mmCIF file with all atom_site columns, C-alpha atoms in Angstrom:
data_model
loop_
_atom_site.group_PDB
_atom_site.id
_atom_site.type_symbol
_atom_site.label_atom_id
_atom_site.label_alt_id
_atom_site.label_comp_id
_atom_site.label_asym_id
_atom_site.label_entity_id
_atom_site.label_seq_id
_atom_site.pdbx_PDB_ins_code
_atom_site.Cartn_x
_atom_site.Cartn_y
_atom_site.Cartn_z
_atom_site.occupancy
_atom_site.B_iso_or_equiv
_atom_site.pdbx_formal_charge
_atom_site.auth_seq_id
_atom_site.auth_comp_id
_atom_site.auth_asym_id
_atom_site.auth_atom_id
_atom_site.pdbx_PDB_model_num
ATOM 1   C CA . MET A 1 1   ? 49.897 -97.805  30.362 1.00 0.00 ? 1   MET A CA 1
ATOM 2   C CA . ILE A 1 2   ? 46.511 -97.793  28.701 1.00 0.00 ? 2   ILE A CA 1
ATOM 3   C CA . SER A 1 3   ? 46.192 -98.871  25.069 1.00 0.00 ? 3   SER A CA 1
ATOM 4   C CA . LEU A 1 4   ? 43.881 -97.209  22.600 1.00 0.00 ? 4   LEU A CA 1
ATOM 5   C CA . PRO A 1 5   ? 41.041 -99.170  20.994 1.00 0.00 ? 5   PRO A CA 1
ATOM 6   C CA . GLN A 1 6   ? 41.075 -99.730  17.258 1.00 0.00 ? 6   GLN A CA 1
ATOM 7   C CA . PRO A 1 7   ? 38.330 -98.322  15.030 1.00 0.00 ? 7   PRO A CA 1
ATOM 8   C CA . ASP A 1 8   ? 36.419 -100.579 12.699 1.00 0.00 ? 8   ASP A CA 1
ATOM 9   C CA . ASP A 1 9   ? 37.581 -100.616 9.091  1.00 0.00 ? 9   ASP A CA 1
ATOM 10  C CA . LEU A 1 10  ? 37.076 -97.278  7.289  1.00 0.00 ? 10  LEU A CA 1
ATOM 11  C CA . THR A 1 11  ? 35.732 -95.542  10.371 1.00 0.00 ? 11  THR A CA 1
ATOM 12  C CA . SER A 1 12  ? 37.097 -93.058  12.869 1.00 0.00 ? 12  SER A CA 1
ATOM 13  C CA . LEU A 1 13  ? 37.432 -93.718  16.576 1.00 0.00 ? 13  LEU A CA 1
ATOM 14  C CA . VAL A 1 14  ? 35.103 -91.651  18.790 1.00 0.00 ? 14  VAL A CA 1
ATOM 15  C CA . LEU A 1 15  ? 36.390 -92.159  22.311 1.00 0.00 ? 15  LEU A CA 1
ATOM 16  C CA . ARG A 1 16  ? 34.275 -91.057  25.262 1.00 0.00 ? 16  ARG A CA 1
ATOM 17  C CA . THR A 1 17  ? 36.342 -89.498  28.056 1.00 0.00 ? 17  THR A CA 1
ATOM 18  C CA . ASP A 1 18  ? 33.556 -87.735  29.960 1.00 0.00 ? 18  ASP A CA 1
ATOM 19  C CA . PHE A 1 19  ? 31.025 -89.892  31.805 1.00 0.00 ? 19  PHE A CA 1
ATOM 20  C CA . THR A 1 20  ? 28.949 -87.206  33.524 1.00 0.00 ? 20  THR A CA 1
ATOM 21  C CA . ASP A 1 21  ? 25.941 -87.365  31.190 1.00 0.00 ? 21  ASP A CA 1
ATOM 22  C CA . ASP A 1 22  ? 24.753 -90.567  29.512 1.00 0.00 ? 22  ASP A CA 1
ATOM 23  C CA . ALA A 1 23  ? 21.930 -88.711  27.751 1.00 0.00 ? 23  ALA A CA 1
ATOM 24  C CA . ALA A 1 24  ? 24.460 -86.327  26.169 1.00 0.00 ? 24  ALA A CA 1
ATOM 25  C CA . TRP A 1 25  ? 26.483 -89.317  24.917 1.00 0.00 ? 25  TRP A CA 1
ATOM 26  C CA . GLU A 1 26  ? 23.377 -90.841  23.354 1.00 0.00 ? 26  GLU A CA 1
ATOM 27  C CA . ALA A 1 27  ? 22.429 -87.468  21.823 1.00 0.00 ? 27  ALA A CA 1
ATOM 28  C CA . LEU A 1 28  ? 25.904 -87.183  20.325 1.00 0.00 ? 28  LEU A CA 1
ATOM 29  C CA . LYS A 1 29  ? 25.709 -90.651  18.767 1.00 0.00 ? 29  LYS A CA 1
ATOM 30  C CA . THR A 1 30  ? 22.259 -89.846  17.379 1.00 0.00 ? 30  THR A CA 1
ATOM 31  C CA . ALA A 1 31  ? 23.530 -86.563  15.935 1.00 0.00 ? 31  ALA A CA 1
ATOM 32  C CA . LEU A 1 32  ? 26.462 -88.292  14.260 1.00 0.00 ? 32  LEU A CA 1
ATOM 33  C CA . HIS A 1 33  ? 24.163 -90.902  12.727 1.00 0.00 ? 33  HIS A CA 1
ATOM 34  C CA . THR A 1 34  ? 21.771 -88.158  11.597 1.00 0.00 ? 34  THR A CA 1
ATOM 35  C CA . TRP A 1 35  ? 24.449 -86.369  9.595  1.00 0.00 ? 35  TRP A CA 1
ATOM 36  C CA . GLU A 1 36  ? 26.447 -89.315  8.336  1.00 0.00 ? 36  GLU A CA 1
ATOM 37  C CA . GLY A 1 37  ? 24.200 -91.295  6.061  1.00 0.00 ? 37  GLY A CA 1
ATOM 38  C CA . HIS A 1 38  ? 26.531 -94.230  6.723  1.00 0.00 ? 38  HIS A CA 1
ATOM 39  C CA . ASP A 1 39  ? 28.627 -95.377  9.645  1.00 0.00 ? 39  ASP A CA 1
ATOM 40  C CA . SER A 1 40  ? 31.884 -93.473  9.780  1.00 0.00 ? 40  SER A CA 1
ATOM 41  C CA . ALA A 1 41  ? 32.429 -93.854  13.524 1.00 0.00 ? 41  ALA A CA 1
ATOM 42  C CA . THR A 1 42  ? 33.451 -96.558  15.947 1.00 0.00 ? 42  THR A CA 1
ATOM 43  C CA . PHE A 1 43  ? 32.067 -95.500  19.333 1.00 0.00 ? 43  PHE A CA 1
ATOM 44  C CA . VAL A 1 44  ? 33.937 -96.527  22.488 1.00 0.00 ? 44  VAL A CA 1
ATOM 45  C CA . SER A 1 45  ? 32.419 -95.791  25.879 1.00 0.00 ? 45  SER A CA 1
ATOM 46  C CA . ASP A 1 46  ? 34.690 -97.345  28.487 1.00 0.00 ? 46  ASP A CA 1
ATOM 47  C CA . PRO A 1 47  ? 35.273 -95.708  31.904 1.00 0.00 ? 47  PRO A CA 1
ATOM 48  C CA . ASN A 1 48  ? 38.925 -96.787  31.687 1.00 0.00 ? 48  ASN A CA 1
ATOM 49  C CA . TYR A 1 49  ? 39.356 -93.818  29.333 1.00 0.00 ? 49  TYR A CA 1
ATOM 50  C CA . ALA A 1 50  ? 37.700 -91.285  31.663 1.00 0.00 ? 50  ALA A CA 1
ATOM 51  C CA . SER A 1 51  ? 39.467 -87.937  31.783 1.00 0.00 ? 51  SER A CA 1
ATOM 52  C CA . LEU A 1 52  ? 42.527 -89.015  29.772 1.00 0.00 ? 52  LEU A CA 1
ATOM 53  C CA . SER A 1 53  ? 44.761 -86.067  28.930 1.00 0.00 ? 53  SER A CA 1
ATOM 54  C CA . LEU A 1 54  ? 46.102 -85.332  25.455 1.00 0.00 ? 54  LEU A CA 1
ATOM 55  C CA . HIS A 1 55  ? 49.558 -86.247  26.729 1.00 0.00 ? 55  HIS A CA 1
ATOM 56  C CA . GLU A 1 56  ? 48.309 -89.659  27.907 1.00 0.00 ? 56  GLU A CA 1
ATOM 57  C CA . LEU A 1 57  ? 46.623 -90.288  24.543 1.00 0.00 ? 57  LEU A CA 1
ATOM 58  C CA . VAL A 1 58  ? 49.773 -89.401  22.624 1.00 0.00 ? 58  VAL A CA 1
ATOM 59  C CA . ASP A 1 59  ? 51.869 -91.575  24.956 1.00 0.00 ? 59  ASP A CA 1
ATOM 60  C CA . ALA A 1 60  ? 49.466 -94.499  24.525 1.00 0.00 ? 60  ALA A CA 1
ATOM 61  C CA . ASP A 1 61  ? 49.665 -94.217  20.752 1.00 0.00 ? 61  ASP A CA 1
ATOM 62  C CA . ASN A 1 62  ? 53.463 -93.897  20.850 1.00 0.00 ? 62  ASN A CA 1
ATOM 63  C CA . ALA A 1 63  ? 53.648 -97.114  22.897 1.00 0.00 ? 63  ALA A CA 1
ATOM 64  C CA . ALA A 1 64  ? 51.483 -99.040  20.432 1.00 0.00 ? 64  ALA A CA 1
ATOM 65  C CA . SER A 1 65  ? 52.957 -101.435 17.931 1.00 0.00 ? 65  SER A CA 1
ATOM 66  C CA . HIS A 1 66  ? 53.337 -100.095 14.401 1.00 0.00 ? 66  HIS A CA 1
ATOM 67  C CA . GLU A 1 67  ? 50.187 -101.854 13.147 1.00 0.00 ? 67  GLU A CA 1
ATOM 68  C CA . ASP A 1 68  ? 48.119 -100.565 16.103 1.00 0.00 ? 68  ASP A CA 1
ATOM 69  C CA . LYS A 1 69  ? 49.099 -96.894  15.837 1.00 0.00 ? 69  LYS A CA 1
ATOM 70  C CA . LEU A 1 70  ? 46.316 -94.421  15.122 1.00 0.00 ? 70  LEU A CA 1
ATOM 71  C CA . ILE A 1 71  ? 46.756 -91.307  13.022 1.00 0.00 ? 71  ILE A CA 1
ATOM 72  C CA . TYR A 1 72  ? 43.957 -89.371  14.729 1.00 0.00 ? 72  TYR A CA 1
ATOM 73  C CA . LEU A 1 73  ? 40.911 -89.843  16.914 1.00 0.00 ? 73  LEU A CA 1
ATOM 74  C CA . PHE A 1 74  ? 37.909 -87.888  18.164 1.00 0.00 ? 74  PHE A CA 1
ATOM 75  C CA . LEU A 1 75  ? 37.206 -87.324  21.850 1.00 0.00 ? 75  LEU A CA 1
ATOM 76  C CA . ALA A 1 76  ? 33.799 -86.914  23.406 1.00 0.00 ? 76  ALA A CA 1
ATOM 77  C CA . ASP A 1 77  ? 35.082 -84.853  26.327 1.00 0.00 ? 77  ASP A CA 1
ATOM 78  C CA . ALA A 1 78  ? 33.473 -82.507  28.860 1.00 0.00 ? 78  ALA A CA 1
ATOM 79  C CA . THR A 1 79  ? 33.030 -79.765  26.252 1.00 0.00 ? 79  THR A CA 1
ATOM 80  C CA . THR A 1 80  ? 31.333 -82.209  23.908 1.00 0.00 ? 80  THR A CA 1
ATOM 81  C CA . MET A 1 81  ? 28.940 -83.267  26.630 1.00 0.00 ? 81  MET A CA 1
ATOM 82  C CA . THR A 1 82  ? 28.038 -79.752  27.833 1.00 0.00 ? 82  THR A CA 1
ATOM 83  C CA . ASP A 1 83  ? 28.121 -77.567  24.707 1.00 0.00 ? 83  ASP A CA 1
ATOM 84  C CA . VAL A 1 84  ? 24.778 -77.373  22.903 1.00 0.00 ? 84  VAL A CA 1
ATOM 85  C CA . GLU A 1 85  ? 26.576 -77.938  19.581 1.00 0.00 ? 85  GLU A CA 1
ATOM 86  C CA . ARG A 1 86  ? 28.254 -81.182  20.888 1.00 0.00 ? 86  ARG A CA 1
ATOM 87  C CA . PRO A 1 87  ? 31.638 -80.534  19.185 1.00 0.00 ? 87  PRO A CA 1
ATOM 88  C CA . LEU A 1 88  ? 34.057 -83.441  19.305 1.00 0.00 ? 88  LEU A CA 1
ATOM 89  C CA . LEU A 1 89  ? 37.741 -82.800  19.897 1.00 0.00 ? 89  LEU A CA 1
ATOM 90  C CA . ALA A 1 90  ? 39.788 -84.076  16.947 1.00 0.00 ? 90  ALA A CA 1
ATOM 91  C CA . VAL A 1 91  ? 43.287 -85.106  18.049 1.00 0.00 ? 91  VAL A CA 1
ATOM 92  C CA . ASP A 1 92  ? 46.306 -85.609  15.801 1.00 0.00 ? 92  ASP A CA 1
ATOM 93  C CA . LEU A 1 93  ? 48.369 -88.581  16.948 1.00 0.00 ? 93  LEU A CA 1
ATOM 94  C CA . ALA A 1 94  ? 50.834 -88.824  14.063 1.00 0.00 ? 94  ALA A CA 1
ATOM 95  C CA . HIS A 1 95  ? 52.074 -85.667  12.375 1.00 0.00 ? 95  HIS A CA 1
ATOM 96  C CA . GLU A 1 96  ? 51.796 -83.056  15.155 1.00 0.00 ? 96  GLU A CA 1
ATOM 97  C CA . PRO A 1 97  ? 50.853 -85.238  18.132 1.00 0.00 ? 97  PRO A CA 1
ATOM 98  C CA . GLY A 1 98  ? 48.452 -83.404  20.418 1.00 0.00 ? 98  GLY A CA 1
ATOM 99  C CA . ARG A 1 99  ? 47.269 -80.825  17.866 1.00 0.00 ? 99  ARG A CA 1
ATOM 100 C CA . THR A 1 100 ? 43.514 -80.400  18.103 1.00 0.00 ? 100 THR A CA 1
ATOM 101 C CA . PHE A 1 101 ? 40.448 -78.743  16.666 1.00 0.00 ? 101 PHE A CA 1
ATOM 102 C CA . ARG A 1 102 ? 36.734 -79.073  17.360 1.00 0.00 ? 102 ARG A CA 1
ATOM 103 C CA . VAL A 1 103 ? 34.211 -80.549  14.946 1.00 0.00 ? 103 VAL A CA 1
ATOM 104 C CA . PRO A 1 104 ? 30.437 -80.396  15.442 1.00 0.00 ? 104 PRO A CA 1
ATOM 105 C CA . PRO A 1 105 ? 28.403 -83.458  14.408 1.00 0.00 ? 105 PRO A CA 1
ATOM 106 C CA . ARG A 1 106 ? 27.232 -81.591  11.291 1.00 0.00 ? 106 ARG A CA 1
ATOM 107 C CA . TRP A 1 107 ? 30.788 -81.786  9.916  1.00 0.00 ? 107 TRP A CA 1
ATOM 108 C CA . PHE A 1 108 ? 31.940 -85.085  11.418 1.00 0.00 ? 108 PHE A CA 1
ATOM 109 C CA . ALA A 1 109 ? 31.289 -87.276  8.362  1.00 0.00 ? 109 ALA A CA 1
ATOM 110 C CA . ASP A 1 110 ? 33.138 -84.811  6.121  1.00 0.00 ? 110 ASP A CA 1
ATOM 111 C CA . VAL A 1 111 ? 36.195 -84.738  8.382  1.00 0.00 ? 111 VAL A CA 1
ATOM 112 C CA . SER A 1 112 ? 36.130 -88.440  9.250  1.00 0.00 ? 112 SER A CA 1
ATOM 113 C CA . THR A 1 113 ? 35.822 -89.585  5.654  1.00 0.00 ? 113 THR A CA 1
ATOM 114 C CA . ASN A 1 114 ? 38.555 -87.302  4.363  1.00 0.00 ? 114 ASN A CA 1
ATOM 115 C CA . LEU A 1 115 ? 40.962 -88.300  7.127  1.00 0.00 ? 115 LEU A CA 1
ATOM 116 C CA . THR A 1 116 ? 40.142 -92.017  6.839  1.00 0.00 ? 116 THR A CA 1
ATOM 117 C CA . ILE A 1 117 ? 40.860 -92.195  3.113  1.00 0.00 ? 117 ILE A CA 1
ATOM 118 C CA . ALA A 1 118 ? 43.779 -89.728  3.395  1.00 0.00 ? 118 ALA A CA 1
ATOM 119 C CA . ASN A 1 119 ? 42.098 -87.296  1.019  1.00 0.00 ? 119 ASN A CA 1
ATOM 120 C CA . LEU A 1 120 ? 43.093 -84.558  3.491  1.00 0.00 ? 120 LEU A CA 1
ATOM 121 C CA . ASP A 1 121 ? 45.751 -84.494  6.187  1.00 0.00 ? 121 ASP A CA 1
ATOM 122 C CA . PHE A 1 122 ? 44.955 -83.537  9.760  1.00 0.00 ? 122 PHE A CA 1
ATOM 123 C CA . ASP A 1 123 ? 46.785 -80.222  9.434  1.00 0.00 ? 123 ASP A CA 1
ATOM 124 C CA . GLU A 1 124 ? 44.762 -79.247  6.347  1.00 0.00 ? 124 GLU A CA 1
ATOM 125 C CA . VAL A 1 125 ? 41.513 -79.703  8.239  1.00 0.00 ? 125 VAL A CA 1
ATOM 126 C CA . ALA A 1 126 ? 42.873 -78.028  11.386 1.00 0.00 ? 126 ALA A CA 1
ATOM 127 C CA . GLU A 1 127 ? 43.977 -74.999  9.354  1.00 0.00 ? 127 GLU A CA 1
ATOM 128 C CA . ALA A 1 128 ? 40.440 -74.685  7.968  1.00 0.00 ? 128 ALA A CA 1
ATOM 129 C CA . ALA A 1 129 ? 39.053 -74.275  11.504 1.00 0.00 ? 129 ALA A CA 1
ATOM 130 C CA . ASP A 1 130 ? 37.584 -70.912  12.412 1.00 0.00 ? 130 ASP A CA 1
ATOM 131 C CA . SER A 1 131 ? 38.998 -68.494  14.998 1.00 0.00 ? 131 SER A CA 1
ATOM 132 C CA . SER A 1 132 ? 37.403 -70.535  17.811 1.00 0.00 ? 132 SER A CA 1
ATOM 133 C CA . GLY A 1 133 ? 39.293 -73.640  16.643 1.00 0.00 ? 133 GLY A CA 1
ATOM 134 C CA . THR A 1 134 ? 36.123 -75.260  15.274 1.00 0.00 ? 134 THR A CA 1
ATOM 135 C CA . TYR A 1 135 ? 35.912 -76.796  11.796 1.00 0.00 ? 135 TYR A CA 1
ATOM 136 C CA . ARG A 1 136 ? 32.779 -75.712  9.928  1.00 0.00 ? 136 ARG A CA 1
ATOM 137 C CA . GLY A 1 137 ? 33.512 -76.872  6.408  1.00 0.00 ? 137 GLY A CA 1
ATOM 138 C CA . LEU A 1 138 ? 36.242 -75.957  3.974  1.00 0.00 ? 138 LEU A CA 1
ATOM 139 C CA . ASP A 1 139 ? 34.418 -72.808  2.912  1.00 0.00 ? 139 ASP A CA 1
ATOM 140 C CA . GLY A 1 140 ? 33.126 -71.887  6.385  1.00 0.00 ? 140 GLY A CA 1
ATOM 141 C CA . ASP A 1 141 ? 29.546 -73.016  5.710  1.00 0.00 ? 141 ASP A CA 1
#
């Protein structure tokens, strides 16, 4: 079974699972740095994680030791790499394992920071997503 990498302190894990477009991956990282103002992401680009399913991610987290469990992570999947908006897939690994929503780079720092410091729970952010399942700010901006 594969194990999940650990994010750096006070950052969120951005795990690349689609390896079809290196330029799209670089554009995503640039977009996240553009909006952040500070590093709130730990980027992992390892082909061992290519095409992992949500079920496999949840299983990997369930198999981790208590201190290595993640609460959530962000996937750079095929949609992220092909959609002009580059929305990451946020994945709950703790409260409702496998629950997801999309978050464009514009809103990544907001979501990442609030989840990292437990200012908001995953479900609170997910419930603020629009009808397409994409988070665009708490007031829909």
